[in-house]
Amino acid sequence: MRFATLLLLLAPCAAYVAPGTAPAAGAAPARHVVQQQQQLLEEETNSGTGALLASGFGLGALLGWMTSRKQQIASTVAAVAVAVPAAANAMVDYDNIQYLGGSDKVDINNANIQAYRQFPGMFPTISGLIATHGPYKQVSDIYNIPGMEDKLKNIVKKYEGNLVCLPANPAYFIDRINNGNYR
């Protein structure tokens, strides 16, 4: 690359003939520049060959080292594969998925706190209280949450008809607070 750049920079100099000079006078410097360019080309080719040989020897040494340490490398790769947790598969065939925030009804045992955003006053305080307690047997159980003030209970009463209580599903119950973002 350096040689090509140098060649492009010097090529106009070799072809330049100053006005008022004889062509014979400009021919000698042009030959000299061409000879310099040829020498640079040979040096560049030789140095590229050396770099290619060096990288080939380095790659060969690395492969030789890996061959002699097959057992250790395999053990390390296996340990890393076991240590890195795999992504959890989502449960797609859940029958009551509409109650997890996709309708005007919300399941208090399985819905994420974000599902309560549709009810003004419920998010984040009341939805956080509902999600951090439970599982519940019926909707009225949420009035027994310790520390829930009467003011908050009145807001819940306003939307009690929009809340349902289905059996807690382990796939969704665990994600009611963080929705699987921080496991």
PDB file of N, CA and C in Angstrom, residues 8 10 30 33 51 62 66 76-77 85 90 92 95 98 100 102 106 109 115 125 130-131 133 136 143 148 164:
ATOM      1  N   LEU A   8       2.223   6.641  -6.946  1.00  0.00           N
ATOM      2  CA  LEU A   8       1.277   7.630  -7.450  1.00  0.00           C
ATOM      3  C   LEU A   8       1.773   9.056  -7.215  1.00  0.00           C
ATOM      4  N   LEU A  10       5.039   9.987  -7.042  1.00  0.00           N
ATOM      5  CA  LEU A  10       6.250  10.262  -7.816  1.00  0.00           C
ATOM      6  C   LEU A  10       6.039  10.193  -9.320  1.00  0.00           C
ATOM      7  N   ALA A  30      14.305  11.374 -14.966  1.00  0.00           N
ATOM      8  CA  ALA A  30      13.166  10.472 -15.043  1.00  0.00           C
ATOM      9  C   ALA A  30      13.633   9.025 -14.886  1.00  0.00           C
ATOM     10  N   VAL A  33      14.402   8.336 -11.223  1.00  0.00           N
ATOM     11  CA  VAL A  33      13.197   8.156 -10.412  1.00  0.00           C
ATOM     12  C   VAL A  33      12.590   6.775 -10.662  1.00  0.00           C
ATOM     13  N   ALA A  51       6.881 -10.978   6.116  1.00  0.00           N
ATOM     14  CA  ALA A  51       5.733 -10.881   7.018  1.00  0.00           C
ATOM     15  C   ALA A  51       4.804 -12.077   6.838  1.00  0.00           C
ATOM     16  N   LEU A  62       0.830 -21.753  16.966  1.00  0.00           N
ATOM     17  CA  LEU A  62      -0.419 -21.732  17.714  1.00  0.00           C
ATOM     18  C   LEU A  62      -1.180 -23.041  17.536  1.00  0.00           C
ATOM     19  N   MET A  66      -2.106 -25.798  20.407  1.00  0.00           N
ATOM     20  CA  MET A  66      -3.480 -26.238  20.639  1.00  0.00           C
ATOM     21  C   MET A  66      -3.599 -27.758  20.508  1.00  0.00           C
ATOM     22  N   THR A  76     -11.825 -26.511  29.224  1.00  0.00           N
ATOM     23  CA  THR A  76     -12.140 -25.098  29.428  1.00  0.00           C
ATOM     24  C   THR A  76     -13.392 -24.704  28.667  1.00  0.00           C
ATOM     25  N   VAL A  77     -13.505 -25.134  27.426  1.00  0.00           N
ATOM     26  CA  VAL A  77     -14.691 -24.809  26.620  1.00  0.00           C
ATOM     27  C   VAL A  77     -15.937 -25.411  27.248  1.00  0.00           C
ATOM     28  N   PRO A  85     -25.315 -19.229  31.592  1.00  0.00           N
ATOM     29  CA  PRO A  85     -26.702 -19.693  31.589  1.00  0.00           C
ATOM     30  C   PRO A  85     -27.354 -19.499  30.224  1.00  0.00           C
ATOM     31  N   ALA A  90     -39.807 -18.944  26.788  1.00  0.00           N
ATOM     32  CA  ALA A  90     -41.066 -18.376  27.239  1.00  0.00           C
ATOM     33  C   ALA A  90     -42.178 -19.404  27.070  1.00  0.00           C
ATOM     34  N   VAL A  92     -45.446 -20.162  25.772  1.00  0.00           N
ATOM     35  CA  VAL A  92     -46.287 -19.547  24.752  1.00  0.00           C
ATOM     36  C   VAL A  92     -47.727 -20.015  24.852  1.00  0.00           C
ATOM     37  N   ASP A  95     -52.991 -20.321  28.619  1.00  0.00           N
ATOM     38  CA  ASP A  95     -54.380 -20.065  28.218  1.00  0.00           C
ATOM     39  C   ASP A  95     -54.887 -18.685  28.617  1.00  0.00           C
ATOM     40  N   GLN A  98     -54.320 -13.297  27.971  1.00  0.00           N
ATOM     41  CA  GLN A  98     -55.011 -12.011  27.809  1.00  0.00           C
ATOM     42  C   GLN A  98     -55.110 -11.244  29.116  1.00  0.00           C
ATOM     43  N   LEU A 100     -52.717 -10.838  31.229  1.00  0.00           N
ATOM     44  CA  LEU A 100     -51.389 -10.359  31.630  1.00  0.00           C
ATOM     45  C   LEU A 100     -51.127  -8.942  31.129  1.00  0.00           C
ATOM     46  N   GLY A 102     -53.087  -7.651  28.204  1.00  0.00           N
ATOM     47  CA  GLY A 102     -53.583  -7.486  26.844  1.00  0.00           C
ATOM     48  C   GLY A 102     -55.067  -7.195  26.761  1.00  0.00           C
ATOM     49  N   VAL A 106     -57.015  -7.734  34.492  1.00  0.00           N
ATOM     50  CA  VAL A 106     -55.638  -8.055  34.887  1.00  0.00           C
ATOM     51  C   VAL A 106     -55.664  -9.142  35.966  1.00  0.00           C
ATOM     52  N   ASN A 109     -52.382 -12.523  40.202  1.00  0.00           N
ATOM     53  CA  ASN A 109     -51.338 -13.485  40.549  1.00  0.00           C
ATOM     54  C   ASN A 109     -50.225 -13.571  39.515  1.00  0.00           C
ATOM     55  N   ALA A 115     -48.792  -4.046  33.721  1.00  0.00           N
ATOM     56  CA  ALA A 115     -50.169  -4.263  33.262  1.00  0.00           C
ATOM     57  C   ALA A 115     -51.150  -3.331  33.963  1.00  0.00           C
ATOM     58  N   THR A 125     -47.396   2.318  42.820  1.00  0.00           N
ATOM     59  CA  THR A 125     -47.485   1.959  44.239  1.00  0.00           C
ATOM     60  C   THR A 125     -48.348   0.723  44.485  1.00  0.00           C
ATOM     61  N   ILE A 130     -49.207  -5.249  45.132  1.00  0.00           N
ATOM     62  CA  ILE A 130     -49.866  -6.482  44.695  1.00  0.00           C
ATOM     63  C   ILE A 130     -48.823  -7.501  44.232  1.00  0.00           C
ATOM     64  N   ALA A 131     -47.840  -7.048  43.480  1.00  0.00           N
ATOM     65  CA  ALA A 131     -46.839  -7.965  42.910  1.00  0.00           C
ATOM     66  C   ALA A 131     -45.880  -8.518  43.962  1.00  0.00           C
ATOM     67  N   HIS A 133     -46.615  -9.234  47.055  1.00  0.00           N
ATOM     68  CA  HIS A 133     -47.327 -10.118  47.978  1.00  0.00           C
ATOM     69  C   HIS A 133     -48.032 -11.196  47.155  1.00  0.00           C
ATOM     70  N   TYR A 136     -52.544 -14.990  45.647  1.00  0.00           N
ATOM     71  CA  TYR A 136     -53.852 -14.708  46.222  1.00  0.00           C
ATOM     72  C   TYR A 136     -54.826 -15.812  45.844  1.00  0.00           C
ATOM     73  N   TYR A 143     -56.903  -6.622  49.767  1.00  0.00           N
ATOM     74  CA  TYR A 143     -57.204  -5.631  50.797  1.00  0.00           C
ATOM     75  C   TYR A 143     -56.509  -5.969  52.117  1.00  0.00           C
ATOM     76  N   MET A 148     -51.117  -1.321  53.468  1.00  0.00           N
ATOM     77  CA  MET A 148     -51.894  -0.645  52.425  1.00  0.00           C
ATOM     78  C   MET A 148     -52.860   0.332  53.095  1.00  0.00           C
ATOM     79  N   VAL A 164     -58.848 -10.042  38.096  1.00  0.00           N
ATOM     80  CA  VAL A 164     -59.208 -11.453  38.213  1.00  0.00           C
ATOM     81  C   VAL A 164     -58.122 -12.155  39.005  1.00  0.00           C
TER      82      VAL A 164
END
